[in-house]
Tab-separated table of C-alpha atoms in Angstrom:
chain	number	residue	atom	x	y	z
L	1	MET	CA	-13.259	4.454	47.077
L	2	SER	CA	-10.892	2.581	44.844
L	3	LYS	CA	-10.239	4.213	41.518
L	4	THR	CA	-11.201	1.207	39.398
L	5	PRO	CA	-14.866	2.230	38.969
L	6	LEU	CA	-13.811	5.740	38.013
L	7	VAL	CA	-11.492	4.497	35.305
L	8	ALA	CA	-14.089	2.038	34.020
L	9	VAL	CA	-16.849	4.631	33.829
L	10	LEU	CA	-14.628	7.234	32.209
L	11	LEU	CA	-13.505	4.719	29.590
L	12	ILE	CA	-17.068	3.682	28.803
L	13	PHE	CA	-18.324	7.257	28.718
L	14	ILE	CA	-15.574	8.593	26.534
L	15	GLY	CA	-15.523	5.436	24.439
L	16	PHE	CA	-19.206	5.612	23.648
L	17	PHE	CA	-19.925	9.312	23.566
L	18	PHE	CA	-16.771	10.544	21.888
L	19	PHE	CA	-16.208	7.538	19.666
L	20	PRO	CA	-17.988	9.169	16.673
L	21	TYR	CA	-15.742	12.198	16.929
L	22	PHE	CA	-12.492	10.233	17.075
L	23	TYR	CA	-13.663	7.855	14.381
L	24	SER	CA	-14.594	10.625	11.970
L	25	VAL	CA	-11.371	12.474	12.656
L	26	ALA	CA	-9.398	9.294	12.057
L	27	SER	CA	-11.167	8.627	8.772
L	28	GLY	CA	-10.606	12.241	7.775
L	29	GLN	CA	-14.226	12.672	6.704
L	30	LEU	CA	-15.442	14.703	9.658
L	31	GLY	CA	-18.253	17.052	8.726
L	32	LYS	CA	-18.762	15.648	5.242
L	33	PRO	CA	-21.781	17.276	3.573
L	34	VAL	CA	-24.295	15.445	1.352
L	35	PRO	CA	-22.236	14.247	-1.612
L	36	GLU	CA	-22.706	15.743	-5.068
L	37	LEU	CA	-25.098	13.533	-7.005
L	38	GLU	CA	-24.960	12.973	-10.721
L	39	LYS	CA	-27.340	15.172	-12.701
L	40	PRO	CA	-30.235	13.037	-13.943
L	41	LYS	CA	-31.606	13.100	-17.472
L	42	GLY	CA	-35.134	14.355	-18.102
L	43	ASP	CA	-36.717	17.368	-16.513
L	44	HIS	CA	-38.522	15.857	-13.562
L	45	CYS	CA	-38.535	12.731	-11.492
L	46	ILE	CA	-41.413	10.294	-11.310
L	47	GLU	CA	-43.017	12.319	-8.591
L	48	ASP	CA	-42.054	15.619	-7.093
L	49	ALA	CA	-38.295	15.577	-6.383
L	50	LYS	CA	-38.643	16.457	-2.712
L	51	TRP	CA	-41.200	13.707	-2.257
L	52	MET	CA	-38.956	11.251	-4.107
L	53	GLU	CA	-36.049	12.051	-1.884
L	54	GLU	CA	-37.997	11.000	1.178
L	55	ASN	CA	-40.266	8.314	-0.268
L	56	HIS	CA	-38.584	6.577	-3.207
L	57	MET	CA	-38.125	3.414	-1.130
L	58	VAL	CA	-41.839	3.202	-0.469
L	59	LEU	CA	-42.555	3.823	-4.124
L	60	LEU	CA	-40.235	1.007	-5.163
L	61	LYS	CA	-41.771	-1.401	-2.683
L	62	GLU	CA	-45.188	-0.426	-3.852
L	63	TRP	CA	-44.161	-1.052	-7.432
L	64	ARG	CA	-43.013	-4.462	-6.422
L	65	ASP	CA	-46.388	-5.235	-4.872
L	66	HIS	CA	-48.146	-3.895	-7.952
L	67	VAL	CA	-46.224	-6.195	-10.271
L	68	ILE	CA	-45.848	-9.316	-8.189
L	69	ARG	CA	-49.216	-9.340	-6.459
L	70	GLN	CA	-51.546	-7.470	-8.791
L	71	GLY	CA	-49.871	-7.760	-12.168
L	72	ILE	CA	-50.046	-4.037	-12.829
L	73	ARG	CA	-47.089	-2.983	-14.945
L	74	THR	CA	-47.684	0.694	-15.532
L	75	TYR	CA	-47.623	3.459	-13.012
L	76	ILE	CA	-49.275	6.813	-13.544
L	77	SER	CA	-47.474	9.608	-11.751
L	78	ASP	CA	-49.672	11.426	-9.236
L	79	THR	CA	-47.877	14.701	-9.764
L	80	TYR	CA	-47.257	14.746	-13.498
L	81	GLY	CA	-49.759	12.268	-14.929
L	82	THR	CA	-47.057	10.576	-17.013
L	83	ALA	CA	-47.119	6.808	-17.399
L	84	TYR	CA	-44.046	4.810	-16.394
L	85	ASN	CA	-43.178	1.203	-16.977
L	86	ILE	CA	-42.869	-0.418	-13.545
L	87	SER	CA	-39.406	-1.852	-13.280
L	88	THR	CA	-36.415	-1.256	-11.096
L	89	TYR	CA	-34.601	-0.333	-14.260
L	90	THR	CA	-36.941	2.593	-14.974
L	91	CYS	CA	-34.989	4.664	-12.490
L	92	PHE	CA	-31.779	4.085	-14.390
L	93	GLU	CA	-33.192	5.428	-17.621
L	94	CYS	CA	-32.739	8.880	-16.169
L	95	HIS	CA	-30.355	8.270	-13.302
L	96	THR	CA	-27.846	6.691	-15.620
L	97	SER	CA	-25.423	5.511	-12.991
L	98	LYS	CA	-26.118	3.629	-9.813
L	99	ALA	CA	-22.681	4.249	-8.344
L	100	ASN	CA	-22.776	8.000	-8.838
L	101	PHE	CA	-26.348	8.525	-7.776
L	102	CYS	CA	-28.065	5.949	-5.611
L	103	ASP	CA	-24.959	4.514	-3.961
L	104	LYS	CA	-23.438	7.855	-3.104
L	105	CYS	CA	-26.434	8.852	-1.090
L	106	HIS	CA	-26.999	5.403	0.367
L	107	ASP	CA	-23.405	5.100	1.538
L	108	TYR	CA	-23.676	8.494	3.121
L	109	THR	CA	-26.854	7.647	5.010
L	110	GLY	CA	-25.796	4.103	5.808
L	111	VAL	CA	-28.483	2.264	3.826
L	112	LYS	CA	-27.723	-0.964	1.999
L	113	PRO	CA	-30.656	-2.060	-0.163
L	114	ASN	CA	-30.283	-5.655	-1.284
L	115	CYS	CA	-32.257	-5.130	-4.515
L	116	TRP	CA	-29.209	-5.396	-6.728
L	117	ASP	CA	-28.393	-8.883	-5.586
L	118	CYS	CA	-31.018	-9.858	-8.133
L	119	HIS	CA	-31.983	-6.820	-10.180
L	120	VAL	CA	-29.877	-5.348	-12.910
L	121	TYR	CA	-28.223	-1.935	-12.879
L	122	PRO	CA	-26.318	0.073	-15.514
L	123	GLU	CA	-22.793	-0.760	-14.336
L	124	LEU	CA	-23.582	-4.462	-14.446
L	125	LEU	CA	-25.006	-4.235	-17.961
L	126	GLU	CA	-21.930	-2.303	-19.026
L	127	LYS	CA	-19.669	-5.005	-17.669
L	128	TYR	CA	-21.329	-7.858	-19.547
L	129	ARG	CA	-22.088	-6.079	-22.780
V	1	MET	CA	-37.950	28.769	10.445
V	2	SER	CA	-34.404	30.030	10.144
V	3	VAL	CA	-33.891	31.696	13.538
V	4	LEU	CA	-35.820	28.918	15.200
V	5	GLY	CA	-33.795	26.434	13.148
V	6	THR	CA	-30.550	27.892	14.432
V	7	ILE	CA	-31.736	27.858	18.026
V	8	VAL	CA	-33.201	24.357	18.043
V	9	GLY	CA	-30.773	22.829	15.562
V	10	VAL	CA	-27.487	24.349	16.710
V	11	VAL	CA	-27.574	26.397	19.899
V	12	ILE	CA	-29.664	24.116	22.076
V	13	PRO	CA	-27.872	20.877	21.092
V	14	TYR	CA	-24.493	22.447	21.863
V	15	ILE	CA	-25.630	23.768	25.225
V	16	ALA	CA	-27.237	20.444	26.049
V	17	GLY	CA	-24.163	18.504	24.978
V	18	PHE	CA	-21.962	20.736	27.105
V	19	ILE	CA	-24.163	20.316	30.186
V	20	PHE	CA	-24.249	16.582	29.581
V	21	VAL	CA	-20.508	16.075	29.283
V	22	VAL	CA	-19.487	18.420	32.079
V	23	GLY	CA	-22.302	17.256	34.330
V	24	VAL	CA	-21.610	13.580	33.900
V	25	ILE	CA	-17.875	13.966	34.387
V	26	TYR	CA	-18.436	16.123	37.462
V	27	ARG	CA	-20.720	13.560	39.028
V	28	ILE	CA	-18.389	10.699	38.190
V	29	PHE	CA	-15.474	12.415	39.925
V	30	PHE	CA	-17.698	13.477	42.798
V	31	TRP	CA	-18.813	9.917	43.386
V	32	SER	CA	-15.337	8.507	43.019
V	33	ARG	CA	-14.217	10.633	45.948
V	34	SER	CA	-16.987	9.527	48.286
V	35	VAL	CA	-15.973	7.706	51.424
V	36	VAL	CA	-16.712	4.018	51.876
V	37	PRO	CA	-16.563	3.456	55.639
V	38	PHE	CA	-17.582	-0.165	55.647
V	39	LYS	CA	-17.317	-3.171	53.444
V	40	ILE	CA	-20.912	-3.804	52.468
V	41	PRO	CA	-21.146	-6.087	49.470
V	42	THR	CA	-24.637	-7.541	49.231
V	43	THR	CA	-24.395	-11.187	48.434
V	44	CYS	CA	-26.663	-14.074	47.626
V	45	GLY	CA	-24.314	-16.995	47.656
V	46	GLN	CA	-22.069	-18.940	49.955
V	47	GLN	CA	-19.049	-16.824	50.623
V	48	LYS	CA	-15.554	-18.230	50.440
V	49	SER	CA	-14.918	-19.791	53.803
V	50	LEU	CA	-13.641	-23.085	55.089
V	51	PRO	CA	-12.421	-25.379	52.325
V	52	TRP	CA	-15.029	-28.076	52.937
V	53	LEU	CA	-17.975	-25.664	52.613
V	54	ARG	CA	-19.421	-26.325	49.185
V	55	ARG	CA	-19.317	-23.346	46.860
V	56	THR	CA	-20.814	-23.640	43.381
V	57	TRP	CA	-19.560	-21.587	40.443
V	58	MET	CA	-22.648	-19.393	40.758
V	59	ASP	CA	-21.773	-18.680	44.365
V	60	ARG	CA	-18.446	-17.384	43.212
V	61	PHE	CA	-20.144	-14.645	41.229
V	62	ASP	CA	-22.991	-13.998	43.636
V	63	SER	CA	-20.580	-13.701	46.504
V	64	PRO	CA	-17.333	-12.745	44.798
V	65	TYR	CA	-14.044	-13.125	46.570
V	66	THR	CA	-11.479	-11.889	44.070
V	67	ASN	CA	-11.499	-8.761	41.964
V	68	TRP	CA	-12.186	-10.494	38.712
V	69	GLU	CA	-15.148	-12.312	40.214
V	70	THR	CA	-16.432	-8.930	41.287
V	71	ALA	CA	-15.947	-7.623	37.773
V	72	VAL	CA	-17.900	-10.550	36.341
V	73	ARG	CA	-20.683	-9.899	38.797
V	74	MET	CA	-20.727	-6.265	37.734
V	75	LEU	CA	-20.951	-7.265	34.096
V	76	MET	CA	-23.824	-9.611	34.878
V	77	GLU	CA	-25.531	-6.777	36.664
V	78	VAL	CA	-25.061	-4.378	33.780
V	79	PHE	CA	-25.915	-6.712	30.936
V	80	LEU	CA	-28.398	-9.127	32.511
V	81	PHE	CA	-29.781	-7.257	35.525
V	82	ARG	CA	-28.879	-10.191	37.710
V	83	SER	CA	-30.171	-8.659	40.933
V	84	LEU	CA	-33.497	-7.754	39.368
V	85	TRP	CA	-33.874	-11.346	38.260
V	86	LYS	CA	-33.942	-12.230	41.929
V	87	ASN	CA	-36.736	-9.738	42.529
V	88	VAL	CA	-39.206	-11.300	44.930
V	89	ARG	CA	-42.495	-10.097	46.331
V	90	TYR	CA	-44.068	-11.341	49.544
V	91	GLU	CA	-47.743	-12.187	49.327
V	92	LEU	CA	-49.313	-11.684	52.679
V	93	PRO	CA	-52.064	-14.233	53.308
V	94	ALA	CA	-49.967	-17.175	52.349
V	95	GLN	CA	-46.684	-15.606	53.437
V	96	THR	CA	-45.002	-16.883	50.346
V	97	ALA	CA	-42.414	-15.314	48.140
V	98	VAL	CA	-43.573	-14.823	44.570
V	99	SER	CA	-40.875	-14.048	42.097
V	100	THR	CA	-41.767	-11.152	39.854
V	101	LYS	CA	-39.898	-11.297	36.621
V	102	TRP	CA	-41.969	-8.864	34.578
V	103	LEU	CA	-39.973	-5.880	35.677
V	104	TRP	CA	-36.781	-7.724	34.858
V	105	LEU	CA	-38.084	-8.661	31.425
V	106	PHE	CA	-39.231	-5.216	30.413
V	107	ALA	CA	-36.308	-3.397	31.974
V	108	LEU	CA	-33.905	-5.642	30.131
V	109	THR	CA	-35.832	-5.235	26.892
V	110	PHE	CA	-35.802	-1.508	27.306
V	111	HIS	CA	-32.098	-1.193	27.969
V	112	TRP	CA	-30.985	-3.546	25.228
V	113	SER	CA	-33.295	-1.926	22.705
V	114	LEU	CA	-31.986	1.471	23.681
V	115	LEU	CA	-28.407	0.324	23.225
V	116	ILE	CA	-29.114	-1.067	19.775
V	117	VAL	CA	-31.071	2.005	18.752
V	118	LEU	CA	-28.180	4.190	19.884
V	119	ILE	CA	-25.719	2.110	17.904
V	120	ARG	CA	-27.974	2.411	14.868
V	121	HIS	CA	-27.843	6.177	15.293
V	122	PHE	CA	-24.100	5.962	14.731
V	123	ARG	CA	-24.892	6.043	11.021
V	124	PHE	CA	-25.476	9.760	11.398
V	125	PHE	CA	-22.278	10.420	13.258
V	126	LEU	CA	-19.814	8.069	11.640
V	127	GLU	CA	-18.490	8.732	8.187
V	128	PRO	CA	-17.947	6.349	6.417
V	129	VAL	CA	-20.610	4.183	8.049
V	130	PRO	CA	-18.763	1.140	9.420
V	131	ASP	CA	-19.900	-2.395	8.759
V	132	PHE	CA	-20.983	-3.221	12.274
V	133	VAL	CA	-23.591	-0.480	12.139
V	134	ASN	CA	-24.913	-1.822	8.848
V	135	ILE	CA	-24.938	-5.367	10.150
V	136	ILE	CA	-26.872	-4.406	13.254
V	137	GLN	CA	-29.247	-2.380	11.119
V	138	ASN	CA	-29.846	-5.275	8.751
V	139	LEU	CA	-30.403	-7.755	11.560
V	140	ASP	CA	-32.720	-5.368	13.334
V	141	GLY	CA	-34.649	-4.722	10.151
V	142	PHE	CA	-34.820	-8.234	8.788
V	143	LEU	CA	-38.596	-7.961	8.768
V	144	GLU	CA	-38.800	-6.396	5.349
V	145	VAL	CA	-42.439	-5.474	5.132
V	146	HIS	CA	-44.254	-3.095	2.971
V	147	ILE	CA	-47.667	-2.109	4.240
V	148	GLY	CA	-49.752	-0.595	1.483
V	149	TRP	CA	-52.383	2.043	1.755
V	150	LEU	CA	-54.397	2.349	4.921
V	151	TRP	CA	-56.358	5.549	5.151
V	152	PHE	CA	-52.976	7.156	4.791
V	153	GLN	CA	-49.733	5.915	3.381
V	154	LEU	CA	-47.603	4.303	6.061
V	155	HIS	CA	-43.918	4.716	5.340
V	156	VAL	CA	-42.852	1.164	6.075
V	157	VAL	CA	-39.954	-0.423	4.279
V	158	HIS	CA	-38.404	-2.377	7.095
V	159	ILE	CA	-39.722	-2.908	10.570
V	160	MET	CA	-36.941	-2.086	12.984
V	161	ILE	CA	-37.647	-4.436	15.832
V	162	THR	CA	-35.797	-2.635	18.595
V	163	GLY	CA	-37.631	0.604	17.910
V	164	LEU	CA	-40.929	-1.063	18.659
V	165	THR	CA	-39.714	-3.089	21.633
V	166	LEU	CA	-38.304	0.125	23.035
V	167	LEU	CA	-41.731	1.725	22.871
V	168	VAL	CA	-43.532	-1.277	24.342
V	169	ALA	CA	-41.066	-1.605	27.220
V	170	LEU	CA	-41.262	2.095	28.014
V	171	LEU	CA	-45.042	1.947	28.031
V	172	TYR	CA	-44.910	-0.968	30.448
V	173	LEU	CA	-42.488	0.871	32.741
V	174	LEU	CA	-44.841	3.847	32.752
V	175	TYR	CA	-47.898	1.623	33.233
V	176	ARG	CA	-46.223	0.038	36.216
V	177	ARG	CA	-45.727	3.366	37.939
V	178	LEU	CA	-49.190	4.593	37.095
V	179	PHE	CA	-51.388	1.613	37.818
V	180	MET	CA	-49.677	-0.626	40.346
V	181	PRO	CA	-50.527	0.661	43.812
V	182	ARG	CA	-47.169	0.084	45.497
V	183	GLU	CA	-45.100	1.401	42.629
V	184	ARG	CA	-47.421	4.362	42.287
V	185	SER	CA	-46.976	5.359	45.901
V	186	LEU	CA	-43.215	5.059	45.528
V	187	SER	CA	-42.980	7.155	42.370
V	188	LEU	CA	-41.701	10.684	42.462
V	189	PRO	CA	-42.092	13.306	39.760
V	190	SER	CA	-38.507	12.721	38.690
V	191	ASP	CA	-39.370	9.118	37.869
V	192	TYR	CA	-42.082	10.221	35.515
V	193	VAL	CA	-40.075	13.016	33.911
V	194	ALA	CA	-37.387	10.631	32.734
V	195	LEU	CA	-39.909	8.155	31.371
V	196	ILE	CA	-42.020	10.763	29.635
V	197	LEU	CA	-39.003	12.460	28.081
V	198	LEU	CA	-37.794	9.122	26.772
V	199	LEU	CA	-41.256	8.388	25.440
V	200	CYS	CA	-41.315	11.713	23.607
V	201	VAL	CA	-37.974	10.943	21.999
V	202	VAL	CA	-39.050	7.446	21.019
V	203	ILE	CA	-42.426	8.488	19.663
V	204	THR	CA	-41.058	11.298	17.505
V	205	GLY	CA	-38.387	8.913	16.256
V	206	LEU	CA	-40.876	6.234	15.333
V	207	LEU	CA	-43.162	8.779	13.676
V	208	MET	CA	-40.252	9.817	11.497
V	209	ARG	CA	-39.538	6.280	10.491
V	210	TYR	CA	-43.028	5.016	9.859
V	211	VAL	CA	-45.400	7.896	9.284
V	212	ILE	CA	-43.899	11.197	8.257
V	213	SER	CA	-40.648	10.627	6.442
V	214	VAL	CA	-37.890	13.187	6.652
V	215	ASP	CA	-34.841	13.697	4.504
V	216	VAL	CA	-32.258	11.442	6.095
V	217	ALA	CA	-29.316	12.804	4.106
V	218	GLN	CA	-29.893	16.317	5.402
V	219	VAL	CA	-30.204	15.019	8.942
V	220	LYS	CA	-26.803	13.430	8.595
V	221	GLU	CA	-25.411	16.652	7.195
V	222	LEU	CA	-26.597	18.499	10.290
V	223	ALA	CA	-25.193	15.812	12.581
V	224	GLN	CA	-21.824	15.967	10.822
V	225	GLY	CA	-21.889	19.754	10.982
V	226	LEU	CA	-22.500	19.687	14.710
V	227	LEU	CA	-19.830	17.051	15.247
V	228	SER	CA	-17.175	18.979	13.332
V	229	PHE	CA	-18.041	22.267	15.093
V	230	HIS	CA	-18.889	23.825	11.737
V	231	PRO	CA	-22.658	23.779	12.058
V	232	PRO	CA	-24.800	25.080	9.225
V	233	ALA	CA	-25.850	28.688	9.812
V	234	SER	CA	-29.557	28.040	9.719
V	235	PRO	CA	-30.533	24.408	9.333
V	236	ASP	CA	-33.903	24.090	7.675
V	237	LEU	CA	-35.141	20.622	8.409
V	238	HIS	CA	-38.477	18.973	8.915
V	239	TRP	CA	-40.342	20.165	12.026
V	240	LEU	CA	-40.717	16.596	13.279
V	241	PHE	CA	-36.989	16.056	13.242
V	242	MET	CA	-36.497	19.373	15.014
V	243	LEU	CA	-38.903	18.215	17.706
V	244	HIS	CA	-36.996	14.930	18.036
V	245	LEU	CA	-33.735	16.841	18.361
V	246	LEU	CA	-35.249	19.182	20.916
V	247	PHE	CA	-36.429	16.292	23.099
V	248	VAL	CA	-33.024	14.639	22.842
V	249	SER	CA	-31.347	17.890	23.857
V	250	VAL	CA	-33.630	18.282	26.856
V	251	LEU	CA	-32.938	14.696	27.822
V	252	LEU	CA	-29.178	15.198	27.536
V	253	ALA	CA	-29.258	18.374	29.589
V	254	TYR	CA	-31.446	16.732	32.216
V	255	PHE	CA	-29.345	13.588	32.369
V	256	PRO	CA	-26.627	14.620	34.860
V	257	PHE	CA	-29.207	15.880	37.355
V	258	SER	CA	-31.520	12.940	37.118
V	259	LYS	CA	-31.876	9.365	38.160
V	260	LEU	CA	-30.664	8.446	34.701
V	261	MET	CA	-27.213	8.827	36.223
V	262	HIS	CA	-27.763	5.330	37.597
V	263	SER	CA	-26.020	4.239	34.417
V	264	ALA	CA	-22.767	5.492	35.917
V	265	GLY	CA	-23.858	5.063	39.519
V	266	ILE	CA	-24.088	1.310	39.241
V	267	PHE	CA	-20.307	1.155	38.942
V	268	PHE	CA	-19.912	3.167	42.101
V	269	SER	CA	-22.321	1.141	44.240
V	270	PRO	CA	-20.341	-0.205	47.190
V	271	THR	CA	-22.794	-3.070	47.492
V	272	ARG	CA	-21.930	-4.129	43.945
V	273	ASN	CA	-18.319	-3.229	43.368
V	274	MET	CA	-16.623	-4.742	46.407
V	275	PRO	CA	-15.463	-8.311	46.743
V	276	ASN	CA	-16.872	-10.151	49.729
V	277	ASN	CA	-13.527	-10.863	51.365
V	278	ASN	CA	-14.122	-9.298	54.726
V	279	ARG	CA	-12.480	-12.091	56.634
V	280	ALA	CA	-9.308	-12.150	54.604
V	281	VAL	CA	-8.601	-8.538	53.763
V	282	ARG	CA	-8.957	-5.771	56.270
V	283	HIS	CA	-11.075	-2.846	55.135
V	284	ILE	CA	-9.762	0.402	56.563
V	285	ASN	CA	-12.428	2.919	57.438
V	286	PRO	CA	-11.117	6.311	56.300
V	287	TRP	CA	-13.044	7.918	59.132
V	288	ASN	CA	-11.122	5.991	61.776
V	289	TYR	CA	-9.706	8.179	64.524
V	290	PRO	CA	-5.925	7.994	64.203
V	291	VAL	CA	-5.054	5.871	67.242
V	292	LYS	CA	-1.511	6.240	68.465
V	293	GLY	CA	-0.475	2.765	69.558
V	294	VAL	CA	1.819	1.630	72.305
V	295	ASP	CA	4.801	-0.496	71.387
V	296	TRP	CA	6.199	-3.397	73.368
V	297	ASP	CA	8.972	-1.521	75.123
V	298	GLU	CA	6.641	1.209	76.351
V	299	PHE	CA	4.144	-1.401	77.451
V	300	TYR	CA	6.800	-3.410	79.314
V	301	GLU	CA	8.091	-0.292	80.963
V	302	GLU	CA	4.637	0.709	82.170
V	303	PHE	CA	3.752	-2.676	83.701
V	304	LYS	CA	7.285	-3.602	84.642
V	305	GLU	CA	6.493	-4.958	88.103
V	306	ASP	CA	3.641	-7.154	86.948
V	307	MET	CA	5.719	-8.465	84.101
V	308	GLU	CA	8.609	-9.402	86.252
V	309	GLU	CA	6.324	-11.081	88.719
V	310	LEU	CA	4.842	-13.124	85.900
V	311	GLU	CA	8.303	-14.100	84.713
V	312	GLN	CA	9.239	-15.253	88.178
V	313	MET	CA	6.120	-17.439	88.208
V	314	GLY	CA	7.602	-19.220	85.181
V	315	TYR	CA	5.589	-17.698	82.364
V	316	VAL	CA	7.253	-16.599	79.133
V	317	VAL	CA	6.868	-12.879	78.627
V	318	LYS	CA	7.575	-11.799	75.051
V	319	PRO	CA	6.006	-9.514	72.422
V	320	GLU	CA	3.200	-10.844	70.272
V	321	GLU	CA	4.571	-12.132	67.024
V	322	GLU	CA	4.002	-9.972	63.973
V	323	VAL	CA	1.510	-11.505	61.588
């Protein structure tokens, strides 16, 4: 058989399967662990920290529904019973920096929320103050 | 969890990855050495022939003559399943051909969804995550829906379209083998194993996205650890993710031995990868017995008397011209 198919298949196989390895080596970030996040203020998050880590996006979307659809503007924490004002900015009262907290983790996991096209965050306030 | 975590999270993925890479490369080289005795391109168009025989542009790719036409046909096969599009079934009473495009539709859906889902998984293996992965992810998840409380909290932020189409297409492919009489009688256990393994992978993946959320950052840490050959000593991740990883490992290890190798095999199919230029280019059968020919002088010597007699009768006796 001619060798063209062999070359083609090898290129595709190595290109697709080993691409992540070469890419990460080239960027010099191979094996990067979860980045250090900024220490938040306060002694607990809105809900249990482990739960927040996995479910904060659902919480935020739920908050949005609460405000926009039902007009509810306070949220009572299930875990701690504390009342919180529903706003995207509530998070930043304790997590004082978006870049050093939210973004670090989001960049690492490849998530790009579009919330801050419209909503305000500490760095933006800082810039226009 | 820790010993189990090490086995399922580190040992098994490495073994599976090794079997996958070595197995696939072995089979690729094995196939590339196989003998092709005849030129057997299957064609569905007018082949290149006399200049006044009409040949449309589609004919050129259905019955390719040059190498690049063959390459285009191969690409159409890989990306559009061209030959499956022409799938036809004969209905007996009326003796008519009914084209059956359902298989084409769902097979194409399945493969494209799988490709996009795989590219989306690059976010775990690439650091920093490149833009094209984010763009694909955003396009795929442009249905930004939040479903509130049912009897339990669904974890829906975005609906990733390809994840669901992948599931639907797989279910159809399984349905086809289970409930259509002809396909059922043709199906072997190995057909089902591949489908069921894929289903297990897809279902655990979808569960993670929509029902039981897992810590994505830690998953990436494990993936990066595996990729850099410095795996964590005892990864302690969610059981659902471990199950997902286990199914993927089994699938990878099974891959080189299974029909899933058709992904490489398609490139080695003589019916697909040869141009249909039989009449212009001679195909040498490697099995041909080495025939020792006779050259003109030997031939003349052997039939000398006959030749001379012919010459005396006025005929021209000379060697055939080289072409």
